[in-house]
Amino acid sequence: MGLADYKDVVGTTASVCTMAQMFSGMLVCRDIYKQGTAEGKDPIPFVGGIGMGMLMLVYALLMKDTAMISVNVFGLTISIFYVIFFFLYTPNKRELVKTFATVMAITIGFLTYAWLEDPDKLEFRWGLLITVVLFLLIGAPLFNLKEIIRTKNTDILPFPMILMGTIVASQWLLYGIILENHFMIFQNVVGLALQIVQLSLFVIYPSNADKKLQESKKKE
């Protein structure tokens, strides 16, 4: 049996894991709740999730793919929940609102382009556009690399989301190989590489969040 014989299995597994990845943000929210604050946490994965969800939903509508539409509506909804939760716990609400406004402005700009673009060319060009945005979103935590190296601390990185992202990218890469879809292969090779780089930071600079929580409890 060749890889093609496992197409449906791999595709289904990848879809299920993608849904599970969306729930991985709950683990980040749990950590924020336990610490009582979102201070030191990067909101970009959550805020960017809303923007990316909107862009992916447009792509799903262009493809008229019911499954993709459902997944992205769900993803957009849960991302909104994450941002609201983050807003409630962050001490720097003004900065979060500023970040959210920036992401929404960029997203609206892209949606305006979609409205003005030639319908015959839109699907392909929109696919390229969201690929670039996806790479930026996946690699966003690396923008904090200088701070991570300086403090030797990875608390700012959303480990559950990165770990799940690695698993999902691996599965979609395999699916792309089965389909011999070079566009999908390229997306997931780059995405997987970015995720692995981020995971390696947890090995080099372990998180100190649990230690800090234990120390604070002892003081109390």
mmCIF file with all atom_site columns, C-alpha atoms in Angstrom:
data_model
loop_
_atom_site.group_PDB
_atom_site.id
_atom_site.type_symbol
_atom_site.label_atom_id
_atom_site.label_alt_id
_atom_site.label_comp_id
_atom_site.label_asym_id
_atom_site.label_entity_id
_atom_site.label_seq_id
_atom_site.pdbx_PDB_ins_code
_atom_site.Cartn_x
_atom_site.Cartn_y
_atom_site.Cartn_z
_atom_site.occupancy
_atom_site.B_iso_or_equiv
_atom_site.pdbx_formal_charge
_atom_site.auth_seq_id
_atom_site.auth_comp_id
_atom_site.auth_asym_id
_atom_site.auth_atom_id
_atom_site.pdbx_PDB_model_num
ATOM 1   C CA . MET A 1 1   ? 0.000   0.000  0.000   1.00 0.00 ? 1   MET A CA 1
ATOM 2   C CA . GLY A 1 2   ? 1.250   3.462  -0.904  1.00 0.00 ? 2   GLY A CA 1
ATOM 3   C CA . LEU A 1 3   ? 0.754   6.746  0.904   1.00 0.00 ? 3   LEU A CA 1
ATOM 4   C CA . ALA A 1 4   ? -2.189  7.565  -1.362  1.00 0.00 ? 4   ALA A CA 1
ATOM 5   C CA . ASP A 1 5   ? -4.150  4.750  0.272   1.00 0.00 ? 5   ASP A CA 1
ATOM 6   C CA . TYR A 1 6   ? -4.028  6.655  3.566   1.00 0.00 ? 6   TYR A CA 1
ATOM 7   C CA . LYS A 1 7   ? -5.264  9.921  2.084   1.00 0.00 ? 7   LYS A CA 1
ATOM 8   C CA . ASP A 1 8   ? -8.646  9.927  3.864   1.00 0.00 ? 8   ASP A CA 1
ATOM 9   C CA . VAL A 1 9   ? -7.158  8.828  7.181   1.00 0.00 ? 9   VAL A CA 1
ATOM 10  C CA . VAL A 1 10  ? -4.445  11.484 7.125   1.00 0.00 ? 10  VAL A CA 1
ATOM 11  C CA . GLY A 1 11  ? -6.883  14.167 5.979   1.00 0.00 ? 11  GLY A CA 1
ATOM 12  C CA . THR A 1 12  ? -9.370  13.341 8.724   1.00 0.00 ? 12  THR A CA 1
ATOM 13  C CA . THR A 1 13  ? -6.666  13.177 11.386  1.00 0.00 ? 13  THR A CA 1
ATOM 14  C CA . ALA A 1 14  ? -5.227  16.500 10.263  1.00 0.00 ? 14  ALA A CA 1
ATOM 15  C CA . SER A 1 15  ? -8.674  18.110 10.414  1.00 0.00 ? 15  SER A CA 1
ATOM 16  C CA . VAL A 1 16  ? -9.343  16.775 13.913  1.00 0.00 ? 16  VAL A CA 1
ATOM 17  C CA . CYS A 1 17  ? -5.941  17.944 15.133  1.00 0.00 ? 17  CYS A CA 1
ATOM 18  C CA . THR A 1 18  ? -6.551  21.363 13.616  1.00 0.00 ? 18  THR A CA 1
ATOM 19  C CA . MET A 1 19  ? -9.698  21.640 15.724  1.00 0.00 ? 19  MET A CA 1
ATOM 20  C CA . ALA A 1 20  ? -7.748  20.451 18.766  1.00 0.00 ? 20  ALA A CA 1
ATOM 21  C CA . GLN A 1 21  ? -5.090  23.061 18.043  1.00 0.00 ? 21  GLN A CA 1
ATOM 22  C CA . MET A 1 22  ? -7.732  25.758 18.315  1.00 0.00 ? 22  MET A CA 1
ATOM 23  C CA . PHE A 1 23  ? -8.508  24.504 21.828  1.00 0.00 ? 23  PHE A CA 1
ATOM 24  C CA . SER A 1 24  ? -4.829  24.598 22.832  1.00 0.00 ? 24  SER A CA 1
ATOM 25  C CA . GLY A 1 25  ? -5.274  28.266 23.646  1.00 0.00 ? 25  GLY A CA 1
ATOM 26  C CA . MET A 1 26  ? -7.390  27.106 26.584  1.00 0.00 ? 26  MET A CA 1
ATOM 27  C CA . LEU A 1 27  ? -4.222  25.821 28.239  1.00 0.00 ? 27  LEU A CA 1
ATOM 28  C CA . VAL A 1 28  ? -2.645  29.255 27.890  1.00 0.00 ? 28  VAL A CA 1
ATOM 29  C CA . CYS A 1 29  ? -5.792  30.785 29.373  1.00 0.00 ? 29  CYS A CA 1
ATOM 30  C CA . ARG A 1 30  ? -5.576  28.311 32.241  1.00 0.00 ? 30  ARG A CA 1
ATOM 31  C CA . ASP A 1 31  ? -2.029  29.419 33.015  1.00 0.00 ? 31  ASP A CA 1
ATOM 32  C CA . ILE A 1 32  ? -3.113  33.060 32.904  1.00 0.00 ? 32  ILE A CA 1
ATOM 33  C CA . TYR A 1 33  ? -6.001  32.284 35.254  1.00 0.00 ? 33  TYR A CA 1
ATOM 34  C CA . LYS A 1 34  ? -3.713  30.448 37.693  1.00 0.00 ? 34  LYS A CA 1
ATOM 35  C CA . GLN A 1 35  ? -1.275  33.356 37.730  1.00 0.00 ? 35  GLN A CA 1
ATOM 36  C CA . GLY A 1 36  ? -4.074  35.890 37.979  1.00 0.00 ? 36  GLY A CA 1
ATOM 37  C CA . THR A 1 37  ? -2.595  38.018 35.213  1.00 0.00 ? 37  THR A CA 1
ATOM 38  C CA . ALA A 1 38  ? -1.695  37.942 31.531  1.00 0.00 ? 38  ALA A CA 1
ATOM 39  C CA . GLU A 1 39  ? 1.378   40.062 32.181  1.00 0.00 ? 39  GLU A CA 1
ATOM 40  C CA . GLY A 1 40  ? 4.347   38.771 30.227  1.00 0.00 ? 40  GLY A CA 1
ATOM 41  C CA . LYS A 1 41  ? 2.148   36.876 27.776  1.00 0.00 ? 41  LYS A CA 1
ATOM 42  C CA . ASP A 1 42  ? 2.114   37.767 24.095  1.00 0.00 ? 42  ASP A CA 1
ATOM 43  C CA . PRO A 1 43  ? -1.405  38.559 22.780  1.00 0.00 ? 43  PRO A CA 1
ATOM 44  C CA . ILE A 1 44  ? -0.407  38.277 19.114  1.00 0.00 ? 44  ILE A CA 1
ATOM 45  C CA . PRO A 1 45  ? -1.325  34.566 18.736  1.00 0.00 ? 45  PRO A CA 1
ATOM 46  C CA . PHE A 1 46  ? -4.827  35.372 20.006  1.00 0.00 ? 46  PHE A CA 1
ATOM 47  C CA . VAL A 1 47  ? -5.367  38.679 18.233  1.00 0.00 ? 47  VAL A CA 1
ATOM 48  C CA . GLY A 1 48  ? -3.735  37.378 15.078  1.00 0.00 ? 48  GLY A CA 1
ATOM 49  C CA . GLY A 1 49  ? -6.041  34.379 15.273  1.00 0.00 ? 49  GLY A CA 1
ATOM 50  C CA . ILE A 1 50  ? -9.021  36.664 14.734  1.00 0.00 ? 50  ILE A CA 1
ATOM 51  C CA . GLY A 1 51  ? -7.471  38.327 11.707  1.00 0.00 ? 51  GLY A CA 1
ATOM 52  C CA . MET A 1 52  ? -6.305  35.019 10.265  1.00 0.00 ? 52  MET A CA 1
ATOM 53  C CA . GLY A 1 53  ? -9.697  33.466 10.945  1.00 0.00 ? 53  GLY A CA 1
ATOM 54  C CA . MET A 1 54  ? -11.409 36.191 8.938   1.00 0.00 ? 54  MET A CA 1
ATOM 55  C CA . LEU A 1 55  ? -8.983  35.817 6.033   1.00 0.00 ? 55  LEU A CA 1
ATOM 56  C CA . MET A 1 56  ? -9.253  32.027 6.034   1.00 0.00 ? 56  MET A CA 1
ATOM 57  C CA . LEU A 1 57  ? -13.035 32.252 6.153   1.00 0.00 ? 57  LEU A CA 1
ATOM 58  C CA . VAL A 1 58  ? -12.989 34.370 3.002   1.00 0.00 ? 58  VAL A CA 1
ATOM 59  C CA . TYR A 1 59  ? -10.748 31.775 1.348   1.00 0.00 ? 59  TYR A CA 1
ATOM 60  C CA . ALA A 1 60  ? -13.134 29.000 2.379   1.00 0.00 ? 60  ALA A CA 1
ATOM 61  C CA . LEU A 1 61  ? -16.052 30.956 0.928   1.00 0.00 ? 61  LEU A CA 1
ATOM 62  C CA . LEU A 1 62  ? -14.141 31.448 -2.319  1.00 0.00 ? 62  LEU A CA 1
ATOM 63  C CA . MET A 1 63  ? -13.555 27.702 -2.510  1.00 0.00 ? 63  MET A CA 1
ATOM 64  C CA . LYS A 1 64  ? -17.165 27.026 -1.460  1.00 0.00 ? 64  LYS A CA 1
ATOM 65  C CA . ASP A 1 65  ? -15.844 24.373 0.904   1.00 0.00 ? 65  ASP A CA 1
ATOM 66  C CA . THR A 1 66  ? -18.427 23.697 3.626   1.00 0.00 ? 66  THR A CA 1
ATOM 67  C CA . ALA A 1 67  ? -15.966 21.907 5.908   1.00 0.00 ? 67  ALA A CA 1
ATOM 68  C CA . MET A 1 68  ? -13.446 24.750 5.723   1.00 0.00 ? 68  MET A CA 1
ATOM 69  C CA . ILE A 1 69  ? -16.188 27.293 6.339   1.00 0.00 ? 69  ILE A CA 1
ATOM 70  C CA . SER A 1 70  ? -17.329 25.459 9.474   1.00 0.00 ? 70  SER A CA 1
ATOM 71  C CA . VAL A 1 71  ? -13.791 25.060 10.827  1.00 0.00 ? 71  VAL A CA 1
ATOM 72  C CA . ASN A 1 72  ? -12.930 28.704 10.282  1.00 0.00 ? 72  ASN A CA 1
ATOM 73  C CA . VAL A 1 73  ? -16.180 30.006 11.762  1.00 0.00 ? 73  VAL A CA 1
ATOM 74  C CA . PHE A 1 74  ? -15.374 27.934 14.834  1.00 0.00 ? 74  PHE A CA 1
ATOM 75  C CA . GLY A 1 75  ? -11.767 29.127 14.866  1.00 0.00 ? 75  GLY A CA 1
ATOM 76  C CA . LEU A 1 76  ? -12.810 32.754 14.551  1.00 0.00 ? 76  LEU A CA 1
ATOM 77  C CA . THR A 1 77  ? -15.325 32.382 17.365  1.00 0.00 ? 77  THR A CA 1
ATOM 78  C CA . ILE A 1 78  ? -12.882 30.778 19.783  1.00 0.00 ? 78  ILE A CA 1
ATOM 79  C CA . SER A 1 79  ? -10.199 33.360 18.932  1.00 0.00 ? 79  SER A CA 1
ATOM 80  C CA . ILE A 1 80  ? -12.629 36.123 19.890  1.00 0.00 ? 80  ILE A CA 1
ATOM 81  C CA . PHE A 1 81  ? -13.181 34.359 23.213  1.00 0.00 ? 81  PHE A CA 1
ATOM 82  C CA . TYR A 1 82  ? -9.420  34.179 23.799  1.00 0.00 ? 82  TYR A CA 1
ATOM 83  C CA . VAL A 1 83  ? -8.959  37.894 23.149  1.00 0.00 ? 83  VAL A CA 1
ATOM 84  C CA . ILE A 1 84  ? -11.804 38.793 25.514  1.00 0.00 ? 84  ILE A CA 1
ATOM 85  C CA . PHE A 1 85  ? -10.270 36.558 28.183  1.00 0.00 ? 85  PHE A CA 1
ATOM 86  C CA . PHE A 1 86  ? -6.845  38.104 27.619  1.00 0.00 ? 86  PHE A CA 1
ATOM 87  C CA . PHE A 1 87  ? -8.349  41.584 27.874  1.00 0.00 ? 87  PHE A CA 1
ATOM 88  C CA . LEU A 1 88  ? -9.866  40.760 31.265  1.00 0.00 ? 88  LEU A CA 1
ATOM 89  C CA . TYR A 1 89  ? -6.522  39.635 32.679  1.00 0.00 ? 89  TYR A CA 1
ATOM 90  C CA . THR A 1 90  ? -3.977  41.902 31.038  1.00 0.00 ? 90  THR A CA 1
ATOM 91  C CA . PRO A 1 91  ? -2.747  44.890 33.060  1.00 0.00 ? 91  PRO A CA 1
ATOM 92  C CA . ASN A 1 92  ? -1.941  46.691 29.818  1.00 0.00 ? 92  ASN A CA 1
ATOM 93  C CA . LYS A 1 93  ? -5.367  46.946 28.222  1.00 0.00 ? 93  LYS A CA 1
ATOM 94  C CA . ARG A 1 94  ? -4.485  49.997 26.155  1.00 0.00 ? 94  ARG A CA 1
ATOM 95  C CA . GLU A 1 95  ? -1.652  48.147 24.423  1.00 0.00 ? 95  GLU A CA 1
ATOM 96  C CA . LEU A 1 96  ? -3.927  45.189 23.714  1.00 0.00 ? 96  LEU A CA 1
ATOM 97  C CA . VAL A 1 97  ? -6.572  47.458 22.188  1.00 0.00 ? 97  VAL A CA 1
ATOM 98  C CA . LYS A 1 98  ? -3.879  49.112 20.078  1.00 0.00 ? 98  LYS A CA 1
ATOM 99  C CA . THR A 1 99  ? -2.649  45.730 18.842  1.00 0.00 ? 99  THR A CA 1
ATOM 100 C CA . PHE A 1 100 ? -6.197  44.611 18.108  1.00 0.00 ? 100 PHE A CA 1
ATOM 101 C CA . ALA A 1 101 ? -6.942  47.816 16.192  1.00 0.00 ? 101 ALA A CA 1
ATOM 102 C CA . THR A 1 102 ? -3.782  47.384 14.116  1.00 0.00 ? 102 THR A CA 1
ATOM 103 C CA . VAL A 1 103 ? -4.637  43.796 13.212  1.00 0.00 ? 103 VAL A CA 1
ATOM 104 C CA . MET A 1 104 ? -8.201  44.757 12.316  1.00 0.00 ? 104 MET A CA 1
ATOM 105 C CA . ALA A 1 105 ? -7.010  47.651 10.152  1.00 0.00 ? 105 ALA A CA 1
ATOM 106 C CA . ILE A 1 106 ? -4.691  45.331 8.223   1.00 0.00 ? 106 ILE A CA 1
ATOM 107 C CA . THR A 1 107 ? -7.418  42.713 7.907   1.00 0.00 ? 107 THR A CA 1
ATOM 108 C CA . ILE A 1 108 ? -9.929  45.253 6.607   1.00 0.00 ? 108 ILE A CA 1
ATOM 109 C CA . GLY A 1 109 ? -7.326  46.395 4.099   1.00 0.00 ? 109 GLY A CA 1
ATOM 110 C CA . PHE A 1 110 ? -6.965  42.833 2.821   1.00 0.00 ? 110 PHE A CA 1
ATOM 111 C CA . LEU A 1 111 ? -10.741 42.378 2.674   1.00 0.00 ? 111 LEU A CA 1
ATOM 112 C CA . THR A 1 112 ? -11.023 45.581 0.669   1.00 0.00 ? 112 THR A CA 1
ATOM 113 C CA . TYR A 1 113 ? -8.475  44.191 -1.777  1.00 0.00 ? 113 TYR A CA 1
ATOM 114 C CA . ALA A 1 114 ? -10.540 40.998 -2.074  1.00 0.00 ? 114 ALA A CA 1
ATOM 115 C CA . TRP A 1 115 ? -13.604 43.075 -2.903  1.00 0.00 ? 115 TRP A CA 1
ATOM 116 C CA . LEU A 1 116 ? -11.768 45.025 -5.614  1.00 0.00 ? 116 LEU A CA 1
ATOM 117 C CA . GLU A 1 117 ? -9.739  42.192 -7.160  1.00 0.00 ? 117 GLU A CA 1
ATOM 118 C CA . ASP A 1 118 ? -10.690 40.389 -10.366 1.00 0.00 ? 118 ASP A CA 1
ATOM 119 C CA . PRO A 1 119 ? -12.782 37.361 -9.258  1.00 0.00 ? 119 PRO A CA 1
ATOM 120 C CA . ASP A 1 120 ? -10.962 35.111 -11.737 1.00 0.00 ? 120 ASP A CA 1
ATOM 121 C CA . LYS A 1 121 ? -7.607  35.876 -10.133 1.00 0.00 ? 121 LYS A CA 1
ATOM 122 C CA . LEU A 1 122 ? -8.716  36.273 -6.536  1.00 0.00 ? 122 LEU A CA 1
ATOM 123 C CA . GLU A 1 123 ? -8.627  32.668 -5.325  1.00 0.00 ? 123 GLU A CA 1
ATOM 124 C CA . PHE A 1 124 ? -4.979  32.076 -6.277  1.00 0.00 ? 124 PHE A CA 1
ATOM 125 C CA . ARG A 1 125 ? -3.759  35.489 -5.148  1.00 0.00 ? 125 ARG A CA 1
ATOM 126 C CA . TRP A 1 126 ? -5.736  35.279 -1.918  1.00 0.00 ? 126 TRP A CA 1
ATOM 127 C CA . GLY A 1 127 ? -4.129  31.908 -1.266  1.00 0.00 ? 127 GLY A CA 1
ATOM 128 C CA . LEU A 1 128 ? -0.677  33.465 -1.634  1.00 0.00 ? 128 LEU A CA 1
ATOM 129 C CA . LEU A 1 129 ? -1.680  36.346 0.612   1.00 0.00 ? 129 LEU A CA 1
ATOM 130 C CA . ILE A 1 130 ? -2.924  34.206 3.471   1.00 0.00 ? 130 ILE A CA 1
ATOM 131 C CA . THR A 1 131 ? 0.175   32.013 3.168   1.00 0.00 ? 131 THR A CA 1
ATOM 132 C CA . VAL A 1 132 ? 2.376   35.029 3.883   1.00 0.00 ? 132 VAL A CA 1
ATOM 133 C CA . VAL A 1 133 ? 0.110   36.128 6.741   1.00 0.00 ? 133 VAL A CA 1
ATOM 134 C CA . LEU A 1 134 ? 0.131   32.596 8.140   1.00 0.00 ? 134 LEU A CA 1
ATOM 135 C CA . PHE A 1 135 ? 3.930   32.536 8.177   1.00 0.00 ? 135 PHE A CA 1
ATOM 136 C CA . LEU A 1 136 ? 3.969   35.868 10.003  1.00 0.00 ? 136 LEU A CA 1
ATOM 137 C CA . LEU A 1 137 ? 1.458   34.607 12.571  1.00 0.00 ? 137 LEU A CA 1
ATOM 138 C CA . ILE A 1 138 ? 3.320   31.350 13.163  1.00 0.00 ? 138 ILE A CA 1
ATOM 139 C CA . GLY A 1 139 ? 6.632   33.159 13.431  1.00 0.00 ? 139 GLY A CA 1
ATOM 140 C CA . ALA A 1 140 ? 5.270   36.034 15.538  1.00 0.00 ? 140 ALA A CA 1
ATOM 141 C CA . PRO A 1 141 ? 6.568   34.607 18.844  1.00 0.00 ? 141 PRO A CA 1
ATOM 142 C CA . LEU A 1 142 ? 10.087  34.822 17.415  1.00 0.00 ? 142 LEU A CA 1
ATOM 143 C CA . PHE A 1 143 ? 9.757   38.608 17.432  1.00 0.00 ? 143 PHE A CA 1
ATOM 144 C CA . ASN A 1 144 ? 10.386  38.233 21.170  1.00 0.00 ? 144 ASN A CA 1
ATOM 145 C CA . LEU A 1 145 ? 13.582  36.258 20.592  1.00 0.00 ? 145 LEU A CA 1
ATOM 146 C CA . LYS A 1 146 ? 15.843  39.043 21.842  1.00 0.00 ? 146 LYS A CA 1
ATOM 147 C CA . GLU A 1 147 ? 13.892  39.294 25.102  1.00 0.00 ? 147 GLU A CA 1
ATOM 148 C CA . ILE A 1 148 ? 13.858  35.508 25.524  1.00 0.00 ? 148 ILE A CA 1
ATOM 149 C CA . ILE A 1 149 ? 17.624  35.296 25.121  1.00 0.00 ? 149 ILE A CA 1
ATOM 150 C CA . ARG A 1 150 ? 18.164  38.262 27.437  1.00 0.00 ? 150 ARG A CA 1
ATOM 151 C CA . THR A 1 151 ? 15.992  36.853 30.233  1.00 0.00 ? 151 THR A CA 1
ATOM 152 C CA . LYS A 1 152 ? 16.667  33.179 29.445  1.00 0.00 ? 152 LYS A CA 1
ATOM 153 C CA . ASN A 1 153 ? 12.943  32.676 29.938  1.00 0.00 ? 153 ASN A CA 1
ATOM 154 C CA . THR A 1 154 ? 10.278  31.343 27.531  1.00 0.00 ? 154 THR A CA 1
ATOM 155 C CA . ASP A 1 155 ? 7.241   32.254 29.636  1.00 0.00 ? 155 ASP A CA 1
ATOM 156 C CA . ILE A 1 156 ? 6.124   34.685 26.947  1.00 0.00 ? 156 ILE A CA 1
ATOM 157 C CA . LEU A 1 157 ? 5.750   31.870 24.402  1.00 0.00 ? 157 LEU A CA 1
ATOM 158 C CA . PRO A 1 158 ? 2.445   29.912 24.197  1.00 0.00 ? 158 PRO A CA 1
ATOM 159 C CA . PHE A 1 159 ? 3.880   26.390 24.471  1.00 0.00 ? 159 PHE A CA 1
ATOM 160 C CA . PRO A 1 160 ? 0.586   24.447 24.010  1.00 0.00 ? 160 PRO A CA 1
ATOM 161 C CA . MET A 1 161 ? -0.238  26.358 20.825  1.00 0.00 ? 161 MET A CA 1
ATOM 162 C CA . ILE A 1 162 ? 3.278   25.909 19.434  1.00 0.00 ? 162 ILE A CA 1
ATOM 163 C CA . LEU A 1 163 ? 3.325   22.189 20.223  1.00 0.00 ? 163 LEU A CA 1
ATOM 164 C CA . MET A 1 164 ? -0.066  21.607 18.618  1.00 0.00 ? 164 MET A CA 1
ATOM 165 C CA . GLY A 1 165 ? 0.961   23.753 15.672  1.00 0.00 ? 165 GLY A CA 1
ATOM 166 C CA . THR A 1 166 ? 3.960   21.494 15.132  1.00 0.00 ? 166 THR A CA 1
ATOM 167 C CA . ILE A 1 167 ? 1.796   18.376 15.146  1.00 0.00 ? 167 ILE A CA 1
ATOM 168 C CA . VAL A 1 168 ? -0.775  19.916 12.810  1.00 0.00 ? 168 VAL A CA 1
ATOM 169 C CA . ALA A 1 169 ? 1.860   21.203 10.372  1.00 0.00 ? 169 ALA A CA 1
ATOM 170 C CA . SER A 1 170 ? 3.434   17.731 10.271  1.00 0.00 ? 170 SER A CA 1
ATOM 171 C CA . GLN A 1 171 ? 0.126   16.131 9.388   1.00 0.00 ? 171 GLN A CA 1
ATOM 172 C CA . TRP A 1 172 ? -0.807  18.664 6.726   1.00 0.00 ? 172 TRP A CA 1
ATOM 173 C CA . LEU A 1 173 ? 2.685   18.300 5.269   1.00 0.00 ? 173 LEU A CA 1
ATOM 174 C CA . LEU A 1 174 ? 2.120   14.562 4.942   1.00 0.00 ? 174 LEU A CA 1
ATOM 175 C CA . TYR A 1 175 ? -1.284  15.230 3.409   1.00 0.00 ? 175 TYR A CA 1
ATOM 176 C CA . GLY A 1 176 ? 0.290   17.628 0.917   1.00 0.00 ? 176 GLY A CA 1
ATOM 177 C CA . ILE A 1 177 ? 2.866   14.999 -0.022  1.00 0.00 ? 177 ILE A CA 1
ATOM 178 C CA . ILE A 1 178 ? 0.092   12.458 -0.581  1.00 0.00 ? 178 ILE A CA 1
ATOM 179 C CA . LEU A 1 179 ? -1.772  14.919 -2.807  1.00 0.00 ? 179 LEU A CA 1
ATOM 180 C CA . GLU A 1 180 ? 1.490   16.001 -4.464  1.00 0.00 ? 180 GLU A CA 1
ATOM 181 C CA . ASN A 1 181 ? 0.351   19.560 -3.791  1.00 0.00 ? 181 ASN A CA 1
ATOM 182 C CA . HIS A 1 182 ? 3.532   21.634 -3.916  1.00 0.00 ? 182 HIS A CA 1
ATOM 183 C CA . PHE A 1 183 ? 1.778   24.725 -2.569  1.00 0.00 ? 183 PHE A CA 1
ATOM 184 C CA . MET A 1 184 ? 0.614   22.846 0.540   1.00 0.00 ? 184 MET A CA 1
ATOM 185 C CA . ILE A 1 185 ? 4.017   21.211 0.966   1.00 0.00 ? 185 ILE A CA 1
ATOM 186 C CA . PHE A 1 186 ? 5.771   24.582 0.860   1.00 0.00 ? 186 PHE A CA 1
ATOM 187 C CA . GLN A 1 187 ? 3.357   26.112 3.379   1.00 0.00 ? 187 GLN A CA 1
ATOM 188 C CA . ASN A 1 188 ? 3.822   23.347 5.895   1.00 0.00 ? 188 ASN A CA 1
ATOM 189 C CA . VAL A 1 189 ? 7.574   22.871 5.470   1.00 0.00 ? 189 VAL A CA 1
ATOM 190 C CA . VAL A 1 190 ? 8.103   26.532 6.335   1.00 0.00 ? 190 VAL A CA 1
ATOM 191 C CA . GLY A 1 191 ? 5.469   26.443 9.076   1.00 0.00 ? 191 GLY A CA 1
ATOM 192 C CA . LEU A 1 192 ? 6.953   23.299 10.597  1.00 0.00 ? 192 LEU A CA 1
ATOM 193 C CA . ALA A 1 193 ? 10.450  24.788 10.547  1.00 0.00 ? 193 ALA A CA 1
ATOM 194 C CA . LEU A 1 194 ? 9.236   27.897 12.389  1.00 0.00 ? 194 LEU A CA 1
ATOM 195 C CA . GLN A 1 195 ? 7.449   25.771 14.989  1.00 0.00 ? 195 GLN A CA 1
ATOM 196 C CA . ILE A 1 196 ? 10.507  23.578 15.574  1.00 0.00 ? 196 ILE A CA 1
ATOM 197 C CA . VAL A 1 197 ? 12.698  26.638 16.111  1.00 0.00 ? 197 VAL A CA 1
ATOM 198 C CA . GLN A 1 198 ? 10.248  27.869 18.738  1.00 0.00 ? 198 GLN A CA 1
ATOM 199 C CA . LEU A 1 199 ? 10.064  24.478 20.447  1.00 0.00 ? 199 LEU A CA 1
ATOM 200 C CA . SER A 1 200 ? 13.844  24.372 20.635  1.00 0.00 ? 200 SER A CA 1
ATOM 201 C CA . LEU A 1 201 ? 13.745  27.547 22.721  1.00 0.00 ? 201 LEU A CA 1
ATOM 202 C CA . PHE A 1 202 ? 11.857  25.664 25.444  1.00 0.00 ? 202 PHE A CA 1
ATOM 203 C CA . VAL A 1 203 ? 14.706  23.161 25.587  1.00 0.00 ? 203 VAL A CA 1
ATOM 204 C CA . ILE A 1 204 ? 17.344  25.882 25.763  1.00 0.00 ? 204 ILE A CA 1
ATOM 205 C CA . TYR A 1 205 ? 15.406  28.216 28.074  1.00 0.00 ? 205 TYR A CA 1
ATOM 206 C CA . PRO A 1 206 ? 12.846  26.281 30.172  1.00 0.00 ? 206 PRO A CA 1
ATOM 207 C CA . SER A 1 207 ? 9.799   28.191 31.395  1.00 0.00 ? 207 SER A CA 1
ATOM 208 C CA . ASN A 1 208 ? 9.935   29.619 34.920  1.00 0.00 ? 208 ASN A CA 1
ATOM 209 C CA . ALA A 1 209 ? 6.185   30.150 35.315  1.00 0.00 ? 209 ALA A CA 1
ATOM 210 C CA . ASP A 1 210 ? 5.575   27.156 37.579  1.00 0.00 ? 210 ASP A CA 1
ATOM 211 C CA . LYS A 1 211 ? 8.524   28.026 39.801  1.00 0.00 ? 211 LYS A CA 1
ATOM 212 C CA . LYS A 1 212 ? 7.281   31.565 40.234  1.00 0.00 ? 212 LYS A CA 1
ATOM 213 C CA . LEU A 1 213 ? 3.795   30.343 41.084  1.00 0.00 ? 213 LEU A CA 1
ATOM 214 C CA . GLN A 1 214 ? 5.138   27.964 43.732  1.00 0.00 ? 214 GLN A CA 1
ATOM 215 C CA . GLU A 1 215 ? 7.308   30.679 45.247  1.00 0.00 ? 215 GLU A CA 1
ATOM 216 C CA . SER A 1 216 ? 4.385   33.098 45.453  1.00 0.00 ? 216 SER A CA 1
ATOM 217 C CA . LYS A 1 217 ? 2.253   30.457 47.193  1.00 0.00 ? 217 LYS A CA 1
ATOM 218 C CA . LYS A 1 218 ? 5.005   29.838 49.752  1.00 0.00 ? 218 LYS A CA 1
ATOM 219 C CA . LYS A 1 219 ? 5.207   33.551 50.514  1.00 0.00 ? 219 LYS A CA 1
ATOM 220 C CA . GLU A 1 220 ? 1.462   33.653 51.088  1.00 0.00 ? 220 GLU A CA 1
#
